Short mmCIF file of C-alpha atoms and ligand atoms in Angstrom, two decimals:
data_model
loop_
_atom_site.label_atom_id
_atom_site.label_comp_id
_atom_site.label_asym_id
_atom_site.label_seq_id
_atom_site.Cartn_x
_atom_site.Cartn_y
_atom_site.Cartn_z
CA MET A 238 0.00 0.00 0.00
CA ALA A 239 1.27 3.44 -0.90
CA THR A 240 1.85 5.84 2.02
CA GLN A 241 -0.18 9.05 2.17
CA ASP A 242 2.96 10.91 1.20
CA GLU A 243 3.35 8.82 -1.96
CA VAL A 244 -0.35 9.23 -2.78
CA PHE A 245 0.00 13.00 -2.47
CA LYS A 246 3.01 13.01 -4.79
CA LYS A 247 1.00 11.04 -7.32
CA ILE A 248 -1.88 13.51 -7.09
CA VAL A 249 0.51 16.43 -7.70
CA SER A 250 2.01 14.78 -10.77
CA HIS A 251 -1.43 13.74 -12.02
CA ALA A 252 -2.57 17.37 -11.69
CA LYS A 253 0.28 18.39 -13.96
CA GLU A 254 0.06 15.55 -16.44
CA TYR A 255 -3.63 16.13 -17.08
CA GLY A 256 -3.63 19.93 -17.34
CA PHE A 257 -5.00 20.85 -13.93
CA VAL A 258 -2.14 22.68 -12.19
CA PHE A 259 1.28 23.77 -13.44
CA GLN A 260 4.15 25.32 -11.53
CA SER A 261 4.28 29.03 -12.40
CA SER A 262 7.13 30.06 -14.74
CA GLU A 263 8.18 26.43 -15.06
CA ILE A 264 10.46 26.93 -18.06
CA TYR A 265 12.41 29.40 -15.90
CA ASP A 266 12.68 26.82 -13.11
CA GLY A 267 9.51 27.98 -11.41
CA LEU A 268 8.48 30.59 -8.88
CA SER A 269 8.07 29.25 -5.38
CA ALA A 270 4.49 28.84 -4.09
CA VAL A 271 2.91 30.30 -7.22
CA TYR A 272 0.89 28.06 -9.54
CA ASP A 273 -1.01 28.28 -12.81
CA TYR A 274 -4.20 26.43 -13.62
CA GLY A 275 -4.31 24.54 -16.89
CA GLN A 276 -7.13 23.77 -19.30
CA ASN A 277 -8.89 21.35 -16.96
CA GLY A 278 -7.92 23.09 -13.73
CA VAL A 279 -9.50 26.36 -14.75
CA GLU A 280 -12.82 24.65 -15.50
CA LEU A 281 -12.83 22.83 -12.16
CA LYS A 282 -11.90 26.06 -10.37
CA ASN A 283 -14.62 28.04 -12.15
CA ASN A 284 -17.18 25.40 -11.19
CA ILE A 285 -16.14 25.58 -7.52
CA LYS A 286 -16.52 29.36 -7.67
CA ARG A 287 -19.90 29.10 -9.37
CA TYR A 288 -21.15 26.64 -6.72
CA TRP A 289 -20.08 29.01 -3.93
CA TRP A 290 -21.33 32.18 -5.65
CA ASP A 291 -24.73 30.74 -6.46
CA SER A 292 -25.14 29.25 -2.99
CA MET A 293 -24.61 32.74 -1.58
CA THR A 294 -26.35 35.03 -4.06
CA LEU A 295 -29.12 32.82 -5.47
CA LEU A 296 -30.15 31.00 -2.32
CA ASN A 297 -30.15 34.07 -0.06
CA GLU A 298 -32.28 37.07 -1.00
CA ASN A 299 -30.29 39.20 1.39
CA ILE A 300 -26.81 38.44 0.00
CA VAL A 301 -25.39 40.38 -2.94
CA GLY A 302 -21.97 40.28 -4.56
CA ILE A 303 -19.29 42.82 -5.40
CA ASP A 304 -15.92 42.81 -7.14
CA SER A 305 -13.55 45.29 -5.55
CA ALA A 306 -10.04 46.20 -6.74
CA ILE A 307 -6.90 44.52 -5.49
CA PHE A 308 -5.20 47.87 -4.85
CA MET A 309 -6.75 49.92 -2.08
CA HIS A 310 -5.85 53.03 -0.18
CA PRO A 311 -2.91 52.12 2.09
CA THR A 312 -4.62 53.56 5.17
CA ILE A 313 -7.15 50.73 4.90
CA TRP A 314 -4.44 48.28 5.98
CA LYS A 315 -3.46 50.53 8.86
CA ALA A 316 -7.10 50.65 9.99
CA SER A 317 -7.59 46.89 9.63
CA GLY A 318 -4.52 46.16 11.74
CA HIS A 319 -2.63 44.41 8.94
CA VAL A 320 0.29 46.85 8.84
CA ASP A 321 1.00 46.33 12.54
CA ALA A 322 -0.20 42.84 13.22
CA PHE A 323 -0.41 40.67 10.09
CA ASN A 324 2.72 38.82 11.10
CA ASP A 325 3.90 35.27 11.42
CA PRO A 326 6.62 34.27 13.88
CA LEU A 327 9.58 32.88 11.95
CA ILE A 328 12.57 30.89 13.11
CA ASP A 329 15.63 29.66 11.21
CA ASN A 330 17.70 26.57 11.69
CA ARG A 331 21.34 27.60 11.54
CA ASP A 332 22.56 24.27 10.17
CA SER A 333 20.11 23.63 7.36
CA LYS A 334 19.51 27.38 6.77
CA LYS A 335 15.83 26.49 6.46
CA ARG A 336 13.15 28.85 7.67
CA TYR A 337 10.04 27.75 9.58
CA ARG A 338 6.99 29.22 11.21
CA ALA A 339 7.56 28.79 14.94
CA ASP A 340 3.84 28.29 15.60
CA VAL A 341 3.62 25.57 12.93
CA LEU A 342 6.60 23.67 14.39
CA ILE A 343 4.80 23.57 17.75
CA GLU A 344 1.44 22.69 16.19
CA ASP A 345 3.06 19.78 14.33
CA TYR A 346 4.63 18.61 17.59
CA LEU A 347 1.21 18.68 19.29
CA ALA A 348 -0.35 16.80 16.37
CA LYS A 349 2.29 14.07 16.79
CA ILE A 350 1.33 13.59 20.45
CA ASP A 351 -2.32 13.34 19.38
CA GLU A 352 -1.34 10.71 16.83
CA LYS A 353 0.39 8.68 19.57
CA ILE A 354 -2.75 8.83 21.71
CA ASP A 355 -4.92 7.76 18.77
CA LYS A 356 -2.59 4.83 18.08
CA GLU A 357 -2.81 3.60 21.70
CA VAL A 358 -6.60 3.80 21.52
CA ALA A 359 -6.72 1.97 18.17
CA LYS A 360 -4.42 -0.76 19.49
CA ALA A 361 -6.57 -1.26 22.59
CA ARG A 362 -9.77 -1.29 20.54
CA LYS A 363 -8.34 -4.13 18.49
CA ARG A 364 -7.25 -6.05 21.60
CA PHE A 365 -10.48 -5.68 23.57
CA GLY A 366 -12.95 -5.94 20.69
CA ASP A 367 -16.61 -5.30 21.48
CA SER A 368 -16.02 -4.84 25.18
CA PHE A 369 -13.77 -1.80 24.59
CA ASP A 370 -14.77 1.35 26.47
CA GLU A 371 -12.77 4.26 25.09
CA ALA A 372 -13.64 6.69 27.89
CA VAL A 373 -12.51 4.26 30.62
CA PHE A 374 -9.36 3.37 28.68
CA CYS A 375 -8.39 7.02 28.17
CA SER A 376 -8.94 7.89 31.80
CA THR A 377 -6.88 4.98 33.16
CA ASN A 378 -4.17 3.96 30.69
CA PRO A 379 -0.86 5.40 32.00
CA ARG A 380 0.66 6.01 28.56
CA VAL A 381 -2.41 7.85 27.34
CA LEU A 382 -2.62 9.88 30.55
CA GLU A 383 1.04 10.82 30.30
CA ASN A 384 0.66 11.97 26.70
CA VAL A 385 -2.53 13.91 27.40
CA ALA A 386 -0.82 15.72 30.30
CA LYS A 387 2.20 16.50 28.14
CA ARG A 388 0.03 17.77 25.28
CA ASP A 389 -2.16 19.92 27.53
CA ALA A 390 0.83 21.50 29.25
CA VAL A 391 2.53 22.43 25.97
CA HIS A 392 -0.75 23.56 24.52
CA GLU A 393 -1.40 25.92 27.39
CA ARG A 394 2.06 27.47 27.19
CA PHE A 395 1.66 27.79 23.42
CA ALA A 396 -1.75 29.48 23.63
CA ASN A 397 -0.45 31.92 26.25
CA ALA A 398 2.66 32.72 24.24
CA LEU A 399 0.56 33.46 21.15
CA ASN A 400 -1.89 35.58 23.11
CA ASP A 401 0.91 37.58 24.75
CA ASN A 402 2.89 37.79 21.52
CA ASN A 403 5.77 36.35 23.52
CA LEU A 404 8.38 35.37 20.91
CA GLU A 405 11.01 34.29 23.46
CA GLU A 406 8.55 31.88 25.01
CA LEU A 407 7.74 30.41 21.58
CA ARG A 408 11.44 29.70 21.11
CA GLN A 409 11.70 28.28 24.62
CA ILE A 410 8.81 25.88 23.90
CA ILE A 411 10.62 24.68 20.77
CA LEU A 412 13.79 24.10 22.83
CA ASP A 413 11.99 22.48 25.78
CA CYS A 414 10.07 20.11 23.51
CA GLU A 415 13.36 19.27 21.79
CA ILE A 416 11.86 19.97 18.37
CA VAL A 417 14.45 19.36 15.67
CA CYS A 418 14.72 20.72 12.14
CA PRO A 419 13.34 18.02 9.81
CA ILE A 420 16.22 18.67 7.37
CA SER A 421 19.33 18.93 9.55
CA GLY A 422 17.95 17.06 12.55
CA THR A 423 19.52 19.65 14.88
CA ARG A 424 18.19 22.06 17.51
CA ASN A 425 20.43 24.94 16.46
CA TRP A 426 17.63 27.53 16.29
CA THR A 427 17.82 31.31 15.89
CA ASP A 428 15.60 33.73 17.80
CA VAL A 429 11.96 34.00 16.76
CA ARG A 430 11.16 37.16 14.76
CA GLN A 431 7.94 38.65 13.46
CA PHE A 432 7.53 38.82 9.70
CA ASN A 433 4.83 40.88 7.96
CA LEU A 434 3.10 38.91 5.22
CA MET A 435 1.95 41.78 3.01
CA PHE A 436 3.51 42.46 -0.39
CA LYS A 437 4.26 46.12 -0.97
CA THR A 438 4.64 47.98 -4.23
CA GLU A 439 4.48 51.53 -5.52
CA MET A 440 1.74 53.34 -7.37
CA GLY A 441 2.36 56.33 -9.63
CA SER A 442 5.63 57.50 -11.17
CA THR A 443 8.38 58.56 -8.79
CA ALA A 444 8.41 62.07 -10.34
CA ASP A 445 4.88 62.58 -8.98
CA GLY A 446 5.85 61.13 -5.66
CA ALA A 447 4.89 57.48 -5.66
CA MET A 448 2.57 56.10 -3.02
CA GLY A 449 3.34 52.82 -1.28
CA VAL A 450 0.45 50.40 -1.74
CA TYR A 451 -0.12 46.78 -0.76
CA LEU A 452 -1.40 43.82 -2.67
CA ARG A 453 -4.43 42.90 -0.59
CA PRO A 454 -3.82 39.98 1.80
CA GLU A 455 -7.59 39.29 2.03
CA THR A 456 -10.64 40.32 0.05
CA ALA A 457 -12.68 41.18 3.16
CA GLN A 458 -11.54 44.80 3.48
CA GLY A 459 -12.86 45.53 -0.02
CA ILE A 460 -16.27 44.57 1.33
CA PHE A 461 -16.01 46.64 4.51
CA VAL A 462 -15.01 49.82 2.70
CA ASN A 463 -17.94 49.33 0.30
CA TYR A 464 -20.42 48.55 3.05
CA LEU A 465 -22.13 51.94 2.86
CA ASN A 466 -22.21 51.98 -0.96
CA VAL A 467 -23.94 48.62 -1.14
CA GLN A 468 -26.24 49.18 1.82
CA LYS A 469 -27.48 52.50 0.44
CA THR A 470 -27.68 51.73 -3.29
CA GLY A 471 -29.10 48.25 -2.71
CA ARG A 472 -31.39 49.51 0.06
CA MET A 473 -30.24 46.57 2.12
CA ARG A 474 -31.73 45.91 5.52
CA ILE A 475 -29.90 44.20 8.32
CA PRO A 476 -29.29 41.27 8.43
CA PHE A 477 -27.65 41.16 4.99
CA GLY A 478 -24.46 39.93 3.40
CA ILE A 479 -21.93 40.93 0.75
CA ALA A 480 -20.01 38.21 -1.09
CA GLN A 481 -16.82 38.52 -3.10
CA ILE A 482 -14.41 36.23 -4.95
CA GLY A 483 -10.94 37.50 -5.74
CA LYS A 484 -7.19 37.21 -5.53
CA ALA A 485 -5.26 37.71 -2.31
CA PHE A 486 -1.51 37.81 -1.75
CA ARG A 487 0.58 36.74 1.22
CA ASN A 488 4.34 36.49 1.41
CA GLU A 489 4.12 33.17 3.25
CA ILE A 490 7.29 32.21 5.13
CA VAL A 491 7.08 28.54 4.39
CA ALA A 492 5.19 27.62 1.31
CA ARG A 493 4.75 23.89 1.16
CA GLN A 494 2.23 21.28 0.13
CA PHE A 495 1.50 22.34 -3.40
CA ILE A 496 -1.50 24.68 -3.74
CA PHE A 497 -2.35 24.42 -0.02
CA ARG A 498 -0.23 27.44 0.87
CA MET A 499 0.44 29.85 -1.98
CA ARG A 500 1.77 33.38 -2.21
CA GLU A 501 -0.93 34.36 -4.71
CA PHE A 502 -4.27 32.69 -4.17
CA GLU A 503 -7.98 33.23 -4.43
CA GLN A 504 -10.56 33.69 -1.71
CA MET A 505 -14.33 33.47 -1.56
CA GLU A 506 -15.47 35.64 1.31
CA MET A 507 -18.84 36.71 2.60
CA GLN A 508 -19.38 39.31 5.29
CA PHE A 509 -22.77 39.11 6.96
CA PHE A 510 -23.90 42.26 8.80
CA VAL A 511 -26.10 41.77 11.87
CA ARG A 512 -27.47 43.57 14.91
CA PRO A 513 -25.06 43.84 17.85
CA GLY A 514 -25.86 41.08 20.33
CA GLN A 515 -27.13 38.71 17.64
CA GLU A 516 -23.73 37.85 16.25
CA LEU A 517 -23.18 34.58 18.12
CA GLU A 518 -26.53 33.22 16.98
CA TRP A 519 -25.63 34.07 13.37
CA PHE A 520 -22.15 32.64 13.87
CA GLY A 521 -23.78 29.31 14.81
CA LYS A 522 -26.04 29.44 11.77
CA TRP A 523 -23.23 30.16 9.34
CA LYS A 524 -21.06 27.46 10.88
CA GLU A 525 -23.78 24.95 10.11
CA THR A 526 -24.68 26.37 6.68
CA ARG A 527 -21.09 26.26 5.50
CA MET A 528 -20.59 22.69 6.68
CA ARG A 529 -23.71 21.69 4.75
CA TRP A 530 -22.27 23.32 1.62
CA HIS A 531 -19.13 21.19 1.93
CA LYS A 532 -20.93 17.95 2.70
CA ALA A 533 -23.36 18.34 -0.21
CA LEU A 534 -20.42 17.61 -2.52
CA GLY A 535 -20.36 14.04 -1.25
CA LEU A 536 -16.60 13.86 -0.67
CA GLY A 537 -17.22 11.94 2.60
CA ASP A 538 -18.80 13.45 5.72
CA TRP A 539 -16.14 11.90 7.98
CA LYS A 540 -13.43 13.93 6.28
CA TYR A 541 -14.63 17.17 7.87
CA ARG A 542 -14.37 18.55 11.36
CA TYR A 543 -14.60 21.88 13.14
CA HIS A 544 -11.62 23.33 14.91
CA ASP A 545 -12.61 26.07 17.34
CA HIS A 546 -9.90 28.67 17.92
CA ASP A 547 -8.14 29.05 21.27
CA LYS A 548 -6.39 32.18 20.19
CA LEU A 549 -8.84 34.68 18.81
CA ALA A 550 -7.62 37.30 16.37
CA HIS A 551 -7.63 40.84 17.74
CA TYR A 552 -10.98 41.53 16.06
CA ALA A 553 -12.92 38.33 16.80
CA ASN A 554 -15.21 37.12 19.61
CA ALA A 555 -15.66 33.62 18.17
CA ALA A 556 -13.91 31.68 15.42
CA THR A 557 -13.84 28.22 13.99
CA ASP A 558 -12.18 26.48 11.06
CA ILE A 559 -13.70 23.83 8.87
CA GLU A 560 -10.92 21.31 8.47
CA PHE A 561 -10.64 18.65 5.80
CA GLU A 562 -8.63 15.46 5.91
CA MET A 563 -5.89 15.97 3.31
CA PRO A 564 -3.27 13.27 2.67
CA PHE A 565 -1.06 15.30 5.06
CA GLY A 566 -3.63 15.46 7.90
CA PHE A 567 -6.66 17.53 8.87
CA LYS A 568 -6.13 21.07 7.57
CA GLU A 569 -8.09 24.32 7.46
CA VAL A 570 -10.10 24.92 4.30
CA GLU A 571 -12.43 27.60 5.57
CA GLY A 572 -12.59 30.04 8.47
CA ILE A 573 -15.79 31.33 10.05
CA HIS A 574 -15.25 34.34 12.26
CA SER A 575 -17.40 36.58 14.37
CA ARG A 576 -15.50 39.83 13.70
CA THR A 577 -17.59 42.07 16.00
CA ASN A 578 -17.85 45.67 14.75
CA PHE A 579 -14.06 45.98 14.70
CA ASP A 580 -13.50 46.59 11.00
CA LEU A 581 -16.36 49.01 10.40
CA SER A 582 -15.48 50.97 13.56
CA GLN A 583 -11.85 51.19 12.54
CA HIS A 584 -12.76 52.46 9.06
CA GLU A 585 -15.09 54.95 10.68
CA LYS A 586 -12.21 56.16 12.83
CA PHE A 587 -9.53 56.28 10.13
CA SER A 588 -11.71 57.70 7.32
CA GLY A 589 -13.67 60.12 9.45
CA LYS A 590 -16.87 58.99 7.66
CA LYS A 591 -19.89 57.83 9.58
CA ILE A 592 -20.52 54.13 8.94
CA GLN A 593 -23.68 53.47 10.87
CA TYR A 594 -26.92 51.70 10.15
CA PHE A 595 -30.27 53.14 11.12
CA ASP A 596 -32.42 50.24 12.22
CA PRO A 597 -36.05 51.21 11.55
CA GLU A 598 -37.37 48.45 13.80
CA LEU A 599 -35.33 49.53 16.80
CA ASN A 600 -35.43 53.19 15.80
CA GLU A 601 -31.73 53.54 16.55
CA SER A 602 -28.38 53.72 14.78
CA TYR A 603 -25.47 51.38 15.38
CA THR A 604 -22.32 49.98 13.81
CA PRO A 605 -23.28 46.50 12.59
CA TYR A 606 -21.53 43.36 13.82
CA VAL A 607 -20.10 41.00 11.24
CA ILE A 608 -19.92 37.26 10.67
CA GLU A 609 -17.37 36.30 8.04
CA THR A 610 -17.12 33.09 6.07
CA SER A 611 -13.78 32.86 4.28
CA ILE A 612 -12.68 30.00 2.08
CA GLY A 613 -9.70 29.57 -0.21
CA VAL A 614 -10.61 28.53 -3.76
CA ASP A 615 -7.29 26.76 -4.18
CA ARG A 616 -7.57 24.84 -0.92
CA MET A 617 -11.07 23.83 -1.89
CA PHE A 618 -9.69 22.69 -5.25
CA LEU A 619 -7.13 20.60 -3.39
CA THR A 620 -9.74 18.92 -1.16
CA VAL A 621 -11.79 18.01 -4.23
CA LEU A 622 -8.76 16.69 -6.10
CA CYS A 623 -7.35 14.69 -3.18
CA SER A 624 -10.61 13.04 -2.27
CA SER A 625 -11.44 12.21 -5.89
CA TYR A 626 -8.21 10.56 -6.94
CA GLU A 627 -8.23 6.77 -7.11
CA GLU A 628 -6.00 4.13 -8.66
CA GLN A 629 -8.23 1.16 -9.38
CA GLU A 630 -7.36 -2.43 -10.15
CA LEU A 631 -9.86 -3.73 -12.65
CA GLU A 632 -10.96 -7.26 -13.43
CA GLY A 633 -8.50 -8.96 -15.73
CA GLY A 634 -5.51 -7.20 -14.15
CA ASP A 635 -6.14 -3.89 -15.88
CA LYS A 636 -5.61 -0.62 -14.00
CA ARG A 637 -7.10 2.81 -14.27
CA VAL A 638 -6.67 6.18 -12.59
CA VAL A 639 -10.02 7.82 -12.06
CA LEU A 640 -11.04 11.16 -10.60
CA HIS A 641 -14.40 10.72 -8.89
CA LEU A 642 -15.08 14.45 -9.07
CA PRO A 643 -18.53 15.63 -8.03
CA ALA A 644 -20.21 15.66 -11.45
CA ALA A 645 -21.25 19.31 -11.11
CA LEU A 646 -17.61 20.33 -10.66
CA ALA A 647 -16.05 18.13 -13.36
CA PRO A 648 -14.17 20.18 -15.99
CA VAL A 649 -15.61 18.16 -18.87
CA LYS A 650 -19.14 16.81 -18.55
CA CYS A 651 -19.23 14.45 -21.49
CA ALA A 652 -17.05 13.10 -24.28
CA VAL A 653 -18.50 11.92 -27.58
CA MET A 654 -16.58 9.21 -29.45
CA PRO A 655 -17.18 7.52 -32.78
CA LEU A 656 -16.34 3.82 -32.44
CA VAL A 657 -14.41 3.95 -35.73
CA ARG A 658 -13.18 6.81 -37.88
CA LYS A 659 -15.30 5.95 -40.93
CA ASP A 660 -18.78 5.01 -42.19
CA GLY A 661 -20.27 8.37 -41.19
CA LEU A 662 -19.73 7.75 -37.45
CA PRO A 663 -17.49 10.83 -36.92
CA GLU A 664 -20.12 13.02 -38.61
CA LYS A 665 -22.87 11.63 -36.39
CA ALA A 666 -20.70 12.12 -33.28
CA ARG A 667 -20.00 15.74 -34.31
CA GLU A 668 -23.72 16.29 -34.68
CA ILE A 669 -24.26 15.18 -31.08
CA VAL A 670 -21.41 17.39 -29.85
CA ASN A 671 -22.95 20.36 -31.64
CA GLU A 672 -26.17 19.80 -29.78
CA LEU A 673 -24.72 19.23 -26.30
CA ARG A 674 -22.04 21.92 -26.29
CA PHE A 675 -24.50 24.74 -25.72
CA ASP A 676 -25.14 23.45 -22.20
CA PHE A 677 -22.20 21.23 -21.24
CA THR A 678 -18.44 21.28 -21.70
CA THR A 679 -18.26 18.56 -24.33
CA ARG A 680 -15.24 16.93 -25.95
CA TYR A 681 -14.93 15.04 -29.20
CA ASP A 682 -12.35 12.24 -29.29
CA GLU A 683 -11.65 9.81 -32.12
CA LYS A 684 -8.01 8.86 -31.48
CA ASP A 685 -6.84 5.45 -30.17
CA SER A 686 -8.88 2.47 -29.05
CA ILE A 687 -12.15 3.09 -27.26
CA GLY A 688 -10.63 1.69 -24.03
CA LYS A 689 -7.81 4.22 -24.13
CA ARG A 690 -10.25 7.02 -24.80
CA TYR A 691 -12.32 6.00 -21.77
CA ARG A 692 -9.16 6.01 -19.60
CA ARG A 693 -8.27 9.52 -20.74
CA GLN A 694 -11.70 10.77 -19.69
CA ASP A 695 -11.58 8.85 -16.39
CA ALA A 696 -8.29 10.54 -15.59
CA ILE A 697 -9.85 14.00 -15.82
CA GLY A 698 -13.09 12.96 -14.14
CA THR A 699 -15.53 13.19 -17.07
CA PRO A 700 -18.82 11.74 -15.75
CA PHE A 701 -20.21 10.55 -19.14
CA CYS A 702 -18.76 9.02 -22.30
CA ILE A 703 -21.04 8.69 -25.30
CA THR A 704 -20.06 6.19 -27.98
CA VAL A 705 -21.49 6.36 -31.48
CA ASP A 706 -21.51 3.06 -33.41
CA HIS A 707 -23.17 1.61 -36.51
CA GLN A 708 -26.39 0.96 -34.67
CA THR A 709 -26.61 4.71 -33.92
CA LEU A 710 -27.08 5.36 -37.63
CA GLU A 711 -30.00 2.95 -37.69
CA ASP A 712 -31.93 3.74 -34.51
CA ASN A 713 -30.40 6.94 -33.12
CA THR A 714 -29.23 5.28 -29.89
CA VAL A 715 -25.75 5.53 -28.35
CA THR A 716 -23.81 3.79 -25.59
CA LEU A 717 -23.70 5.92 -22.47
CA ARG A 718 -20.88 4.97 -20.12
CA ARG A 719 -20.69 6.19 -16.54
CA ARG A 720 -17.32 7.07 -15.05
CA ASP A 721 -17.57 5.61 -11.54
CA THR A 722 -19.33 2.32 -12.21
CA MET A 723 -18.16 1.97 -15.84
CA GLU A 724 -21.69 0.73 -16.44
CA GLN A 725 -22.86 1.08 -20.03
CA SER A 726 -26.41 1.47 -21.25
CA ARG A 727 -28.10 2.09 -24.55
CA VAL A 728 -29.96 5.39 -24.65
CA ASN A 729 -31.71 7.47 -27.25
CA VAL A 730 -29.84 10.54 -28.47
CA ALA A 731 -32.93 12.59 -27.73
CA ASP A 732 -32.69 11.66 -24.02
CA LEU A 733 -29.01 12.52 -23.58
CA HIS A 734 -29.54 16.14 -22.64
CA LYS A 735 -31.89 15.38 -19.76
CA ILE A 736 -29.84 12.49 -18.36
CA ILE A 737 -26.65 14.54 -18.35
CA HIS A 738 -28.29 17.70 -17.06
CA ASP A 739 -29.90 15.93 -14.08
CA GLU A 740 -26.50 14.84 -12.81
CA VAL A 741 -24.06 17.55 -13.76
CA SER A 742 -25.85 20.82 -13.14
CA ILE A 743 -24.77 23.03 -10.25
CA ASN A 744 -28.50 23.35 -9.72
CA SER A 745 -28.65 19.74 -8.50
CA LEU A 746 -26.09 20.59 -5.81
CA LEU A 747 -27.84 23.79 -4.82
CA ARG A 748 -31.11 21.92 -4.35
CA LYS A 749 -29.46 19.81 -1.67
CA LEU A 750 -28.82 22.98 0.31
CA SER A 751 -32.24 24.53 0.38
P1 ATP G 994 -3.42 29.49 7.73
O1 ATP G 994 -3.55 29.40 9.23
O2 ATP G 994 -3.46 28.17 7.03
O3 ATP G 994 -2.30 30.38 7.27
P2 ATP G 994 -5.32 31.58 7.88
O4 ATP G 994 -6.02 31.24 9.16
O5 ATP G 994 -4.30 32.65 7.87
O6 ATP G 994 -4.73 30.25 7.23
P3 ATP G 994 -7.48 33.06 6.81
O7 ATP G 994 -6.80 34.35 6.95
O8 ATP G 994 -8.59 32.73 7.75
O9 ATP G 994 -6.40 31.88 6.80
O10 ATP G 994 -7.96 32.92 5.30
C1 ATP G 994 -9.17 32.29 4.94
C2 ATP G 994 -8.94 31.15 3.97
O11 ATP G 994 -8.09 31.55 2.90
C3 ATP G 994 -8.24 29.95 4.57
O12 ATP G 994 -9.16 29.11 5.21
C4 ATP G 994 -7.64 29.29 3.35
O13 ATP G 994 -8.60 28.46 2.70
C5 ATP G 994 -7.32 30.45 2.45
N1 ATP G 994 -5.89 30.77 2.53
C6 ATP G 994 -5.26 31.53 3.46
N2 ATP G 994 -3.95 31.62 3.19
C7 ATP G 994 -3.74 30.90 2.06
C8 ATP G 994 -2.59 30.62 1.27
N3 ATP G 994 -1.40 31.10 1.57
N4 ATP G 994 -2.75 29.83 0.16
C9 ATP G 994 -3.95 29.34 -0.17
N5 ATP G 994 -5.06 29.58 0.53
C10 ATP G 994 -4.97 30.35 1.63
#
């Protein structure tokens, strides 16, 4: 059996081989943590965005979208706290010269202790069988108790150090836990320093006096500074939301794990404005709504979990992550934050403009509170890709690689293939393509054996293959082959549209949500 690490490597090379994701600037040896999406990747990505956008703006009367610019007035980032506090603690290993995030080194250490505990429990479950009582085992087994105590103690120190911004203590935890550099294996660590993640550039020619501007590190601020514009012109009443999809940029210290952590990435964010005092109720609702959105894709309910934050960001009064089980462990895909009225109040202060809402029901004005849902398009792409990839052994010793993509997200919905390249079959196949392509991304393929053509479509996750043969010319029926089961059935050309539509439309996903 391949290890998870090997599986992940295979997924990365599959993504390249089949036109999903390429390393940026590859012919110049690449640019670290920047990626390009290929012909299939862009379709999958667009479908993910469409699913999110429609779930926000079609299913909620009180959510509208905007598209704000990447460049914004630099004072915005002062007001939001990013200039002063959007930092990660970095540490270098003097021997390997490798740089790490101090917090991530400690988190990985804690995750390893958790793994040890899980292993003890799994071992005991196997030994005791049906009579196994996990709660009793965990509260009495000395090895488990020792590990739990160790984990909790480190965890408490870690949470305090983060809360107090105590960089020396972070370093001390790394030393006390005897965490070594994975490359050099040594504990020769430098001090921990803060590193601001924003990219800076200049706007305007230097003769005019250029202004320093940032590439936005999140799309949210574009929503906050447009709050009044949208509320007034859309005559929005609280509660209401503003959604946005767009690029964000972070000069990540350690960029690893393919498109999981990039320096240029895309976010789908929604800020939901509510009455003060009602934010925690709405936080709970959005937590649930967003989990439903993920699970509707059918990637496996057990692959998701919530991770509530111990350390709240300076602006939040509640926060949770939706984590997904990647081949390299459970990782954050989406954050849901109760951001209080911090951002709007700050913009009110820094801009000098009044950003208040007059609530006609209460007959009073206030600065709205905000619930944010924030998900990375690229991370979402990675969850879909990782959970869809399968190497299958087929009967007769044959093998295939198949992407079990949710049909609504698949880059290509159907491929039409003439069995042979003669006798009018290509013409008939083209006729079918010409009909289907108005509604579905459709491919025509006549090269190689039919088996090879099926494999090519399986590898990019095409849900349907349609084969045109001699019988088609007689009775207008084709062979419809399904990707996951490889089951083939004879259907009338006139029925193709409905069959395909019922399974591949984003609509079918959205219906699961309402
Ligand atoms: P992390 O702790 O992994 O750095 P974060 O907590 O800083 O993430 P947020 O600021 O909450 O992330 O951003 C919201 C979402 O944006 C994340 O859940 C993730 O999906 C996505 N995201 C954040 N940083 C990156 C990145 N460097 N590359 C790709 N996606 C990212």
